[in-house]
Short mmCIF file of C-alpha atoms and ligand atoms in Angstrom, two decimals:
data_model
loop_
_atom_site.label_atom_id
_atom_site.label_comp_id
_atom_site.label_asym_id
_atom_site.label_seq_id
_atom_site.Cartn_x
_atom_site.Cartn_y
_atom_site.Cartn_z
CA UNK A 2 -1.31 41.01 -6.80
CA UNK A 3 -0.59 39.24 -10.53
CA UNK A 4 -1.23 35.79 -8.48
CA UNK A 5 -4.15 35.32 -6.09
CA UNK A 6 -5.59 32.23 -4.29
CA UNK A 7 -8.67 31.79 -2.18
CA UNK A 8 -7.77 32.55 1.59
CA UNK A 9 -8.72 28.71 2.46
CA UNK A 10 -6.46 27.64 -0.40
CA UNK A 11 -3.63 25.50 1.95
CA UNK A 12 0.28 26.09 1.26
CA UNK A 13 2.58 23.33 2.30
CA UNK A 14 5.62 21.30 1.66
CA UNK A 15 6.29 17.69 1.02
CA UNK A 16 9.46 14.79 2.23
CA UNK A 17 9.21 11.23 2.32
CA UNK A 18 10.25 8.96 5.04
CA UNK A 19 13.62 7.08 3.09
CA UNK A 20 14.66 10.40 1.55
CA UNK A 21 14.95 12.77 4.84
CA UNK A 22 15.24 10.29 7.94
CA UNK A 23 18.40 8.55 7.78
CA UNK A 24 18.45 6.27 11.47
CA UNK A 25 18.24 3.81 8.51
CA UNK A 26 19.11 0.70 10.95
CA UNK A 27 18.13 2.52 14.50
CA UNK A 28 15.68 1.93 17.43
CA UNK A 29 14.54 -1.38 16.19
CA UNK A 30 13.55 -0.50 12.42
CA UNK A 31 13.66 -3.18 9.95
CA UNK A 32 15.60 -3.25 6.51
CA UNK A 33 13.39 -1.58 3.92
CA UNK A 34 13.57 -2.45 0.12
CA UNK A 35 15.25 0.83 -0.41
CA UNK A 36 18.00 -0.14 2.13
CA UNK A 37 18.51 -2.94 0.55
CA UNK A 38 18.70 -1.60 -3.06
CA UNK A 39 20.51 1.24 -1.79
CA UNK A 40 23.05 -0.82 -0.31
CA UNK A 41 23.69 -2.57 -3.62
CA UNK A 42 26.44 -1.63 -5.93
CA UNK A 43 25.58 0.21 -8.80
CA UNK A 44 22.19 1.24 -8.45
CA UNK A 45 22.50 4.41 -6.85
CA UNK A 46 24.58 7.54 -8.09
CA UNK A 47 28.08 7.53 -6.56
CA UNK A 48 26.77 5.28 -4.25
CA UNK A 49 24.74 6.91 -1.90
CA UNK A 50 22.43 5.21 0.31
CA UNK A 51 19.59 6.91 2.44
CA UNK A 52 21.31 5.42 5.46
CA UNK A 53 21.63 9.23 7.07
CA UNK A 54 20.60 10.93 4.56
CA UNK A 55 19.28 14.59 6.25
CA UNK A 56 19.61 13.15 9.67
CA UNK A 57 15.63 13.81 10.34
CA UNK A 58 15.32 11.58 12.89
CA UNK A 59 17.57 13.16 15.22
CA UNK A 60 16.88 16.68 13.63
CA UNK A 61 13.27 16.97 13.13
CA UNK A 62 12.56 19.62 15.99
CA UNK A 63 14.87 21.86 13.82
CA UNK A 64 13.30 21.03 10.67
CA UNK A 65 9.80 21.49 12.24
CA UNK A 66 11.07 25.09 13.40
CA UNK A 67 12.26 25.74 10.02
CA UNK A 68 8.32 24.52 8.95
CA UNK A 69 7.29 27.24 11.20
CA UNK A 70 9.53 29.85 10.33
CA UNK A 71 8.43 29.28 6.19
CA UNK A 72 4.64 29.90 7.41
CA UNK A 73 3.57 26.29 6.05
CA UNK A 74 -0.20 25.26 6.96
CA UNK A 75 0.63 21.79 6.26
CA UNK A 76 3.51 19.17 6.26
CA UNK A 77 3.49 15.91 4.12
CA UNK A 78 5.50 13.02 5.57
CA UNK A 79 5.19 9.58 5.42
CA UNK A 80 6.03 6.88 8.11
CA UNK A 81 8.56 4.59 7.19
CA UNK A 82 6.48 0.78 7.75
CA UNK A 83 9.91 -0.62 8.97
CA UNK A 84 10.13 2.08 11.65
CA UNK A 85 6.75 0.74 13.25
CA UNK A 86 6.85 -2.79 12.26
CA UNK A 87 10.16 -4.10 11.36
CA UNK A 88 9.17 -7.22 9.78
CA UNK A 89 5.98 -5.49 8.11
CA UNK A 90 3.51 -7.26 10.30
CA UNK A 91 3.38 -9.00 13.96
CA UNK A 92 4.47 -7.03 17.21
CA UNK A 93 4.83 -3.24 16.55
CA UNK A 94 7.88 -1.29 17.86
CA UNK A 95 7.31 1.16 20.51
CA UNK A 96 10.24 3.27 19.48
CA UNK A 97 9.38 4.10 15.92
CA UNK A 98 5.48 4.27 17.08
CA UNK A 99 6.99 7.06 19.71
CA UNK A 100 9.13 8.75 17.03
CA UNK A 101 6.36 9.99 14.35
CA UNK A 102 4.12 10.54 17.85
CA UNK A 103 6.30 13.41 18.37
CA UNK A 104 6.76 14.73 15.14
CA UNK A 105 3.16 14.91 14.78
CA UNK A 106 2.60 16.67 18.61
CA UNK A 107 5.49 19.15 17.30
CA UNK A 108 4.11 19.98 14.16
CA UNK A 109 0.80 20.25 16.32
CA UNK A 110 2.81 22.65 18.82
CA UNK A 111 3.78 24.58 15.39
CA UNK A 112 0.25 25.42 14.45
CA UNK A 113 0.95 22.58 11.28
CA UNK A 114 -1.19 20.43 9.46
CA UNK A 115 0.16 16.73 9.63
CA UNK A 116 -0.68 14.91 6.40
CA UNK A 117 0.29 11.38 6.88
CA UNK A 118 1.26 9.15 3.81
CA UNK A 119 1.47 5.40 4.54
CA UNK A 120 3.67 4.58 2.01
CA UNK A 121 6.12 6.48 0.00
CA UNK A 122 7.90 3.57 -1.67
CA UNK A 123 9.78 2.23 1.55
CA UNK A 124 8.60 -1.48 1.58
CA UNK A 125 9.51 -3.88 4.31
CA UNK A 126 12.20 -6.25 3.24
CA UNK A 127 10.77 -9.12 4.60
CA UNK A 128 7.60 -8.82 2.73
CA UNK A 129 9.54 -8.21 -0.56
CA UNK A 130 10.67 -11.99 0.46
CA UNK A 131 7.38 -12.80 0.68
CA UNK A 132 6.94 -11.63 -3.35
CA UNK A 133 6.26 -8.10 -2.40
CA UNK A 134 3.71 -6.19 -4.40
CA UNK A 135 3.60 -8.98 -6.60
CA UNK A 136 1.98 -11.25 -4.29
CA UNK A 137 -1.76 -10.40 -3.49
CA UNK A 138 -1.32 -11.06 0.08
CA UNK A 139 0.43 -7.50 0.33
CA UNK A 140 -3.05 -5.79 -0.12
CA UNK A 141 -3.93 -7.39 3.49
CA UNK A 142 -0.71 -6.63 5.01
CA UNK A 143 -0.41 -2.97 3.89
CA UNK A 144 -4.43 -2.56 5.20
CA UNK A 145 -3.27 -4.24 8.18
CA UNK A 146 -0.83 -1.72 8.56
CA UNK A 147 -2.37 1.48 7.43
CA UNK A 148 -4.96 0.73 9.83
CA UNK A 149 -2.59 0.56 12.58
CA UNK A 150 -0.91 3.63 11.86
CA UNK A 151 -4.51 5.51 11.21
CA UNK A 152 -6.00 4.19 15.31
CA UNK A 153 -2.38 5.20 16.34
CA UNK A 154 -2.09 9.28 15.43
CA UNK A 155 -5.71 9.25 14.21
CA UNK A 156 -6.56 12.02 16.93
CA UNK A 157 -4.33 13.98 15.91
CA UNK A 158 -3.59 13.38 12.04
CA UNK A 159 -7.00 14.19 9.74
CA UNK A 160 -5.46 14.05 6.33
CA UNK A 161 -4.42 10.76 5.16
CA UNK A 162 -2.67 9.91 2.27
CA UNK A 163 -2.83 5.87 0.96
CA UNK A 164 0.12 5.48 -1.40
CA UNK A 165 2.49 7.42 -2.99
CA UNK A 166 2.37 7.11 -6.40
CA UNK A 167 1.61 3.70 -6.99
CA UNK A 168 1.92 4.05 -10.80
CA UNK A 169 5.76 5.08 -10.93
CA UNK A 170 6.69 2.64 -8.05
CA UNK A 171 4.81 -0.06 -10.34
CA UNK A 172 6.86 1.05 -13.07
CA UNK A 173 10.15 2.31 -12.35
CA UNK A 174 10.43 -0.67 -9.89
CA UNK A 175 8.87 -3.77 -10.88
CA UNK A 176 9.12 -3.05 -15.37
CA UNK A 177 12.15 -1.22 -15.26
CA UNK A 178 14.22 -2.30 -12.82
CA UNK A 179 15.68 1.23 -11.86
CA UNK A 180 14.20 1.48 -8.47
CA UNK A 181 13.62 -0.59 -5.61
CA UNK A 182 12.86 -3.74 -5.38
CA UNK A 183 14.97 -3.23 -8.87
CA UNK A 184 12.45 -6.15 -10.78
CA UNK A 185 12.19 -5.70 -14.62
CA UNK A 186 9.01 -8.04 -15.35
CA UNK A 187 6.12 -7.27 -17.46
CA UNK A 188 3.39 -9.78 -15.31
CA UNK A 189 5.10 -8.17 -12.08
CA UNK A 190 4.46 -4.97 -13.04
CA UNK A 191 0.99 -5.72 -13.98
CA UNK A 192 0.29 -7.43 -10.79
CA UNK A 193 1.60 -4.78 -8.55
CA UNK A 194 0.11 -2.09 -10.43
CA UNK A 195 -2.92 -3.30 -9.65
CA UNK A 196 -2.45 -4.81 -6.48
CA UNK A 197 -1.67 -1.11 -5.31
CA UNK A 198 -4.63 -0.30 -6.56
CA UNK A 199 -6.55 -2.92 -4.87
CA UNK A 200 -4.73 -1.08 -1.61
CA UNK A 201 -6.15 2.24 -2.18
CA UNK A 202 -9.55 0.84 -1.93
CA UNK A 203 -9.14 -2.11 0.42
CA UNK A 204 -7.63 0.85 3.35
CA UNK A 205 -10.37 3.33 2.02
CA UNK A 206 -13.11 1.10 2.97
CA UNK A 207 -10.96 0.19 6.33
CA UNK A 208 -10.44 3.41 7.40
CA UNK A 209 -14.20 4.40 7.21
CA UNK A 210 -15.00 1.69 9.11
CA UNK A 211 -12.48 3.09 12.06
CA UNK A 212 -13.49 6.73 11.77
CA UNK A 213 -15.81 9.23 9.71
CA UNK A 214 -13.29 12.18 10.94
CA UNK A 215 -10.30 11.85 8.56
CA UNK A 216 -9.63 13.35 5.00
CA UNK A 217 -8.85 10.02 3.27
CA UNK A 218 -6.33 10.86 -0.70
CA UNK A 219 -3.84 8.90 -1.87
CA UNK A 220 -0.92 10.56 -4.83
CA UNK A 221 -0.47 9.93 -8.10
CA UNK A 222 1.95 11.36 -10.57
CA UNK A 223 -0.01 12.36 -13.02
CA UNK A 224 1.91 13.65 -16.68
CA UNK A 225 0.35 14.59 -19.61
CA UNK A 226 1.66 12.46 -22.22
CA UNK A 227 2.44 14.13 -25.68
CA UNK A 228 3.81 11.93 -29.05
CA UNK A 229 6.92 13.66 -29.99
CA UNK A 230 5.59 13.64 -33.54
CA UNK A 231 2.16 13.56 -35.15
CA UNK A 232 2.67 10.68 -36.66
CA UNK A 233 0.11 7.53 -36.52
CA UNK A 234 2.89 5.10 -34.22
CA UNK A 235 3.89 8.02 -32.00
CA UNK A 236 0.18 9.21 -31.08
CA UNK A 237 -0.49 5.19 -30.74
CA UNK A 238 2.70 4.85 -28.28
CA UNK A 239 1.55 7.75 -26.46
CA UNK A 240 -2.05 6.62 -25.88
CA UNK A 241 -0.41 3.32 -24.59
CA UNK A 242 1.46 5.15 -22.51
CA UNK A 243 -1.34 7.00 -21.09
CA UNK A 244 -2.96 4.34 -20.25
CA UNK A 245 -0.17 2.37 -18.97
CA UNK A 246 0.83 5.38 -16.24
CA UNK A 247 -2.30 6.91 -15.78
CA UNK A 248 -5.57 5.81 -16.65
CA UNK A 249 -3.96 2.50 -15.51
CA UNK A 250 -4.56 4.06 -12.17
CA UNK A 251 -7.56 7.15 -12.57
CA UNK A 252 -9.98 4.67 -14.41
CA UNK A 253 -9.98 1.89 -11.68
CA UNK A 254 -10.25 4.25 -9.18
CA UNK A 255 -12.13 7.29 -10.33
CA UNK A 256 -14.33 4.99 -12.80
CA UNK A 257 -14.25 1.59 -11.47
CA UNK A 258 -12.74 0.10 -14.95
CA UNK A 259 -9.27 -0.61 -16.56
CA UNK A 260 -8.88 1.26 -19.69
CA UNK A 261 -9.56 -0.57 -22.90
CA UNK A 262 -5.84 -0.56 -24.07
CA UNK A 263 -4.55 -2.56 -20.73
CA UNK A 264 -7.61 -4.40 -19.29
CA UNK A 265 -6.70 -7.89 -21.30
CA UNK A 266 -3.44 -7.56 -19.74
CA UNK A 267 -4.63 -7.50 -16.45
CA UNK A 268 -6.87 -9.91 -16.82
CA UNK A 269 -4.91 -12.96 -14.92
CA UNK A 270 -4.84 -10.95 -11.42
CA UNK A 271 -7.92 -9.12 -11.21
CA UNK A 272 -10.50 -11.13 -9.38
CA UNK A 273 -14.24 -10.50 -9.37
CA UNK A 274 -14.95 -7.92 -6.64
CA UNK A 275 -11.50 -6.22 -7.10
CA UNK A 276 -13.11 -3.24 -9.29
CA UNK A 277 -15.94 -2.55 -6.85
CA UNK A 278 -13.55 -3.12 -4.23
CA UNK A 279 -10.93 -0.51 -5.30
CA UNK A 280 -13.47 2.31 -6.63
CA UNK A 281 -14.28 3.50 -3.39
CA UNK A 282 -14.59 7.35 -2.92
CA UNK A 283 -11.74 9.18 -1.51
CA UNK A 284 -12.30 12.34 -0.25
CA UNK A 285 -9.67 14.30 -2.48
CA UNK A 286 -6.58 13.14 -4.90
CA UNK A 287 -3.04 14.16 -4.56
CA UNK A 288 -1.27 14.96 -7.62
CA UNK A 289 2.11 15.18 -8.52
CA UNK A 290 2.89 16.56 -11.36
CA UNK A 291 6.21 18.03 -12.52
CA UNK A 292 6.62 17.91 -16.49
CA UNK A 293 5.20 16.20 -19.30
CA UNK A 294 6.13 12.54 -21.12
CA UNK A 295 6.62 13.04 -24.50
CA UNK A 296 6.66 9.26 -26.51
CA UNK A 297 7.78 7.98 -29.53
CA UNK A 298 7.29 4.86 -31.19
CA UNK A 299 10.45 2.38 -30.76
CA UNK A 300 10.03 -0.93 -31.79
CA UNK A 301 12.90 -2.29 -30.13
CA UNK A 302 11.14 -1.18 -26.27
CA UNK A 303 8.97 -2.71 -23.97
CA UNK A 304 5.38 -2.41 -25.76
CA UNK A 305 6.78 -0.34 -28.57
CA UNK A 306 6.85 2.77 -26.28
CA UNK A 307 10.20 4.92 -26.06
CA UNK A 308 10.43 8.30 -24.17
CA UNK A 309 11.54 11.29 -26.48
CA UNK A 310 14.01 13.95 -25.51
CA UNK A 311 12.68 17.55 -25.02
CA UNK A 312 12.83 19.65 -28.02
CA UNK A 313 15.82 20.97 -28.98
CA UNK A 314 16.24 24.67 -27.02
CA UNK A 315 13.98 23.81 -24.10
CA UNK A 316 14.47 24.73 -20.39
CA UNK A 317 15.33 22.19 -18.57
CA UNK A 318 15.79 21.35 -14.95
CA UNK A 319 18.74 19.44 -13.09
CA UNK A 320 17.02 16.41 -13.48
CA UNK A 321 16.53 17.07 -17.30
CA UNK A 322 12.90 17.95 -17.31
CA UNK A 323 11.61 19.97 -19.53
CA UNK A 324 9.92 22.76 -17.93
CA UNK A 325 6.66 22.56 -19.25
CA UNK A 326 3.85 24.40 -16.93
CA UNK A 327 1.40 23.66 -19.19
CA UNK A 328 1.49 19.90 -17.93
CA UNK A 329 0.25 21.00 -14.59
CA UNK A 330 -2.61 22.69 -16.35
CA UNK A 331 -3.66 20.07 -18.45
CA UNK A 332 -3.31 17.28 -15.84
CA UNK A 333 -5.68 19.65 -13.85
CA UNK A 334 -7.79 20.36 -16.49
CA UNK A 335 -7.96 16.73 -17.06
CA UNK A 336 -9.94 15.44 -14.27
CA UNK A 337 -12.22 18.36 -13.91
CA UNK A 338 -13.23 17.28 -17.97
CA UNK A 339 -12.93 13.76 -17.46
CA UNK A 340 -13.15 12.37 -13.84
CA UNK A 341 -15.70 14.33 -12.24
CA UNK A 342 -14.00 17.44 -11.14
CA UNK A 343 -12.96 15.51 -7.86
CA UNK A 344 -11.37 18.07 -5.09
CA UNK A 345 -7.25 17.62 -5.80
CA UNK A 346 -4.31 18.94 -3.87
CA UNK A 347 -1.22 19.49 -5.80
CA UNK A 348 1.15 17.25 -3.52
CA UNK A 349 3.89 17.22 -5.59
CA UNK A 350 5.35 20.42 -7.82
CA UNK A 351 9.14 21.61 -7.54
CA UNK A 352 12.58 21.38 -9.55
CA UNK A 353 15.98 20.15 -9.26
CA UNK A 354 18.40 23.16 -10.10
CA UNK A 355 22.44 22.91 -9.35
CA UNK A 356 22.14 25.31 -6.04
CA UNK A 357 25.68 26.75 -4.93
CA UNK A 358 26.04 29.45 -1.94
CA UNK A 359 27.93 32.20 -2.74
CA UNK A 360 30.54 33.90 -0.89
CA UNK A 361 27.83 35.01 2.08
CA UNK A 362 26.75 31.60 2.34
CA UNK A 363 23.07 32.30 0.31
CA UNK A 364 21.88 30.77 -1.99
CA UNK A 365 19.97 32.77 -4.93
CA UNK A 366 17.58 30.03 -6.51
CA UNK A 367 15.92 32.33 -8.77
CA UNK A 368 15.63 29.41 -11.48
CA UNK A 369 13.40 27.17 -8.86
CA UNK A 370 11.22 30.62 -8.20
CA UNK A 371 10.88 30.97 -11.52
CA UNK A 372 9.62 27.30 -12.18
CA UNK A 373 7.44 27.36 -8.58
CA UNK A 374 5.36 30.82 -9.99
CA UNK A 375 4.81 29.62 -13.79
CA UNK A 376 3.46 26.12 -11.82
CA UNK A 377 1.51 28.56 -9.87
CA UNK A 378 -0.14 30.32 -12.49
CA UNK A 379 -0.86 26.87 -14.16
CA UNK A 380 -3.13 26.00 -11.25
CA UNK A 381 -4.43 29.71 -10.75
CA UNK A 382 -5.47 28.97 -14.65
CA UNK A 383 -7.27 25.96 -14.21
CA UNK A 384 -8.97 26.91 -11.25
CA UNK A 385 -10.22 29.99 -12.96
CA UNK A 386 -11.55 27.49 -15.46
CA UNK A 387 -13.44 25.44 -12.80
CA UNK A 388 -10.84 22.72 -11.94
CA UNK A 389 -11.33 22.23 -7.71
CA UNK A 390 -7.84 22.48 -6.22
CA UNK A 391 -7.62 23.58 -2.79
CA UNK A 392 -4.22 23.58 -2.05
CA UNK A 393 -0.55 23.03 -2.90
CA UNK A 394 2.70 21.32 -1.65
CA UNK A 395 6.06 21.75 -2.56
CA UNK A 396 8.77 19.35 -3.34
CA UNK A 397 10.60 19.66 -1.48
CA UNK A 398 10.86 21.04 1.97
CA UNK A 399 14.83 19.65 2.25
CA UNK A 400 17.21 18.68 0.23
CA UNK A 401 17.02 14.46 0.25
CA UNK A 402 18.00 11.68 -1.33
CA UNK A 403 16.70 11.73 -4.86
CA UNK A 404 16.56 7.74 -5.45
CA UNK A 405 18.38 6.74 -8.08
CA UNK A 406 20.07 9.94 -8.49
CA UNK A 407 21.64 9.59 -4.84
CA UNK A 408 22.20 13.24 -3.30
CA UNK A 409 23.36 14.67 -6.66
CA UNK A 410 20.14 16.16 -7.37
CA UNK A 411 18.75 19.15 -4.91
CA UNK A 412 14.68 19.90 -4.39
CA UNK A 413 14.80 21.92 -1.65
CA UNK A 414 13.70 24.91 -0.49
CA UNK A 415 16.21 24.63 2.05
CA UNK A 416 19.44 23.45 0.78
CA UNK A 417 21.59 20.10 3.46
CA UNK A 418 25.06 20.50 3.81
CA UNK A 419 25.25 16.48 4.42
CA UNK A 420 28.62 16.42 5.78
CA UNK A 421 27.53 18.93 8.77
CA UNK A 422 23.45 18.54 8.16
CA UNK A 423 23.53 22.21 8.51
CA UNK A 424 20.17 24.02 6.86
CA UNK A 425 20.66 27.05 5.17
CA UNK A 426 17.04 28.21 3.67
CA UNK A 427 17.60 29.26 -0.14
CA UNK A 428 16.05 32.14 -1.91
CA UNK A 429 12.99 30.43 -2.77
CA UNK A 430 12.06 29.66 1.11
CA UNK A 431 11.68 33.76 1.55
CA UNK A 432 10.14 33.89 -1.70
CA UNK A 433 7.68 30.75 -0.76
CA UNK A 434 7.11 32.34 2.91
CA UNK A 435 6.31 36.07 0.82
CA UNK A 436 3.59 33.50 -0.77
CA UNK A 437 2.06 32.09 1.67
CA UNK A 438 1.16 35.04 4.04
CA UNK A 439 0.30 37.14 0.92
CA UNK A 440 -1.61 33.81 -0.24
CA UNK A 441 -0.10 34.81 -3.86
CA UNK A 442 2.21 36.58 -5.76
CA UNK A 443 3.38 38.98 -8.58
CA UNK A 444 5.14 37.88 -11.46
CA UNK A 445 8.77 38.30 -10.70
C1 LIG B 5 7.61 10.89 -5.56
C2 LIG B 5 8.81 11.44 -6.01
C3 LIG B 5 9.65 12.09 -4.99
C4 LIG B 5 10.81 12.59 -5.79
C5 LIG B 5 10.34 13.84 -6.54
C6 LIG B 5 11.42 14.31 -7.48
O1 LIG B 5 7.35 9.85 -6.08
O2 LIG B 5 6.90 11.47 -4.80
O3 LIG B 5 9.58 10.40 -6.57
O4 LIG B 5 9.96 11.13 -3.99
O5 LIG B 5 11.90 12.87 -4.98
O6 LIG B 5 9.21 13.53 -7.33
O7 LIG B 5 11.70 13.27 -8.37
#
């Protein structure tokens, strides 16, 4: 076989609770930030809203059968907070609680791996009222929470997973204003990037005080960031932006510092124990990684930074990506050189591609197969080179809503008909199953 991994190496898919569930008002959840931003005109594609969205709720026994049928040793999910406590905090409700219990007892029943992410993005409304991320009181309420959710499927759920990329939600929703709660503020963003921060370590160190038994990660996306040309201002705007989306993140946690270029302007929210307080060890990091950033100098943007397009003549995905393997490589390679080699699932790696079934109803993905094998042999590269990764997720297991991008843009393995929420497992979901019982592949 061209491809090989390590028999313990772990194969598995990823969702996220707004993008697959749907129910969005049902059995006592409470409005999420992503309900409400969906729900507002103009922010979302065509106007789409996540209010069914793959039906999961309702459906999940058939999308845990369809987890079975792939071969998957693991599932990532995340609970939606408004499912279990409406309002973000005070008396929990027994029907959301009771909904992710039997997910978790099915995938159980399944032979699958629950990894549990607390929060993929899906904030309680009423604690966006109450400044959100912004406000430092959120650290507290999210541990509250977490620690809820941990006590509550802790027997059965051993992989935990604190945040979901706190570094693009920072971004993309408090600088930029194109994703929930839609705020386009430099001090915001500053103080929820590293309030999220502070959250990683705040739940760490609450979660080890509940239990020595779980696998405690949280995700970032992590891009290598290239200046479109080697010039002196795009190599500066790249380093910025570097720091801005990654080390922003790595270095508090990983190092226990802010990077040089951004640790003035965090200055006004980070309090004396916050550093010790955040740097506490996690047991492994999630990393999603799908292309790289390439920057350019623009003095007319937000710290003089401006993404680039992808050279002219590059493969791109749906979304516009360039496909660039060599991203997952060097992001890899990256904290094996720099951060202390710390043990990394890949919990994010897939492509948007414009999937149509043909006259039998299949659908030949060969472009996603393509882009999941050259990802492959990225990792298979830098493990060979030392770089501790013991396992890797695809996005995405369904079809979902793609944020911003509404339902235009499809992830799957297995591709939604949302009018009938009929499943109808692509090309790549053989190909992906071929994978994970061979544990590897050959070059197609
Ligand atoms: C994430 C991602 C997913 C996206 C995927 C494709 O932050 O984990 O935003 O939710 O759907 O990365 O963009």
């Amino acid at each position: 076989m061209d491809i090989e991994f390590p028999s313990e190496f772990v194969w598995g898919a990823a969702t996220a609770s707004y993008q697959i569930e749907g129910a969005w008002n049902e059995d006592g959840k409470g409005q999420s930030i992503w309900d409400t931003f969906s729900h507002t005109s103009g922010k979302i594609y065509n106007g789409d809203t996540g209010d069914t969205a793959c039906d999961h709720y309702h459906l999940y026994k058939k999308d845990v059968a369809l987890m079975a049928e792939l071969g998957l040793h693991a599932y990532r999910f995340s609970t939606a907070w408004t499912r279990i406590f409406p309002e973000g905090r005070g008396k929990p409700n027994r029907k959301g609680r009771d909904f992710y219990d039997a997910l978790i007892d099915q995938l159980l029943d399944q032979e699958i791996d629950p990894w549990l992410c607390f929060y993929h993005w899906d904030l309680p409304q009423a604690l966006q009222d109450k400044g959100g991320w912004q406000n430092r009181d959120m650290v507290y309420w999210f541990a509250d929470y977490a620690a809820f959710v941990a006590e509550a499927y802790g027997d059965r759920v051993k992989h935990f997973l604190i945040l979901n990329e706190p570094n693009v939600a920072a971004l993309l929703g408090h600088m930029l204003g194109l994703h929930a709660p839609g705020k386009s503020d430099f001090m915001t963003f500053i103080a929820a990037s590293h309030h999220f921060n502070l959250a990683t370590g705040l739940v760490t160190e609450r979660l080890r005080s509940l239990s020595t038994e779980w696998q405690l990660g949280t995700v970032l996306n992590l891009q290598p960031v290239h200046p479109e040309k080697d010039t002196d201002e795009d190599m500066e705007a790249a380093e910025l932006f570097h720091a801005l989306m990654n080390r922003n993140v790595l270095d508090p946690l990983l190092k226990g510092q802010y990077p040089n270029e951004t640790e003035a302007m965090l200055s006004s929210v980070v309090q004396d124990d916050d550093l010790r307080q955040i740097a506490q060890p996690l047991d492994f990091l999630g990393v999603n990684c799908y292309t790289r950033m390439l920057i350019k100098s623009d003095k007319k943007s937000p710290f003089s930074i401006a993404q680039a397009s992808p050279p002219k003549g590059s493969e791109l995905t749906a979304m516009n990506w360039e496909v660039y393997p060599k991203a997952l490589y060097e992001s890899l390679k990256n904290l094996q050189e720099n951060y202390g080699n710390p043990r990394v699932f890949v919990t994010e790696n897939g492509a948007a591609y414009k999937d149509e079934l043909n006259a039998r109803g299949e659908i030949s993905d060969t472009a996603r197969i393509r882009y999941l094998e050259r990802h492959l042999e990225a990792v298979k590269e830098a493990m060979e080179e030392g770089a501790n990764v013991s396992g890797y997720f695809v996005w995405s297991l369904l079809d979902n809503f793609e944020w911003a991008e509404g339902y235009a843009k499809r992830f799957g393995l297995i591709h939604v008909d949302y009018e009938t929420q009929k499943r109808t497992p692509k090309q790549s979901f053989s190909w992906y199953q071929d994978v994970i019982r061979e544990q590897g592949f050959d070059r197609s």
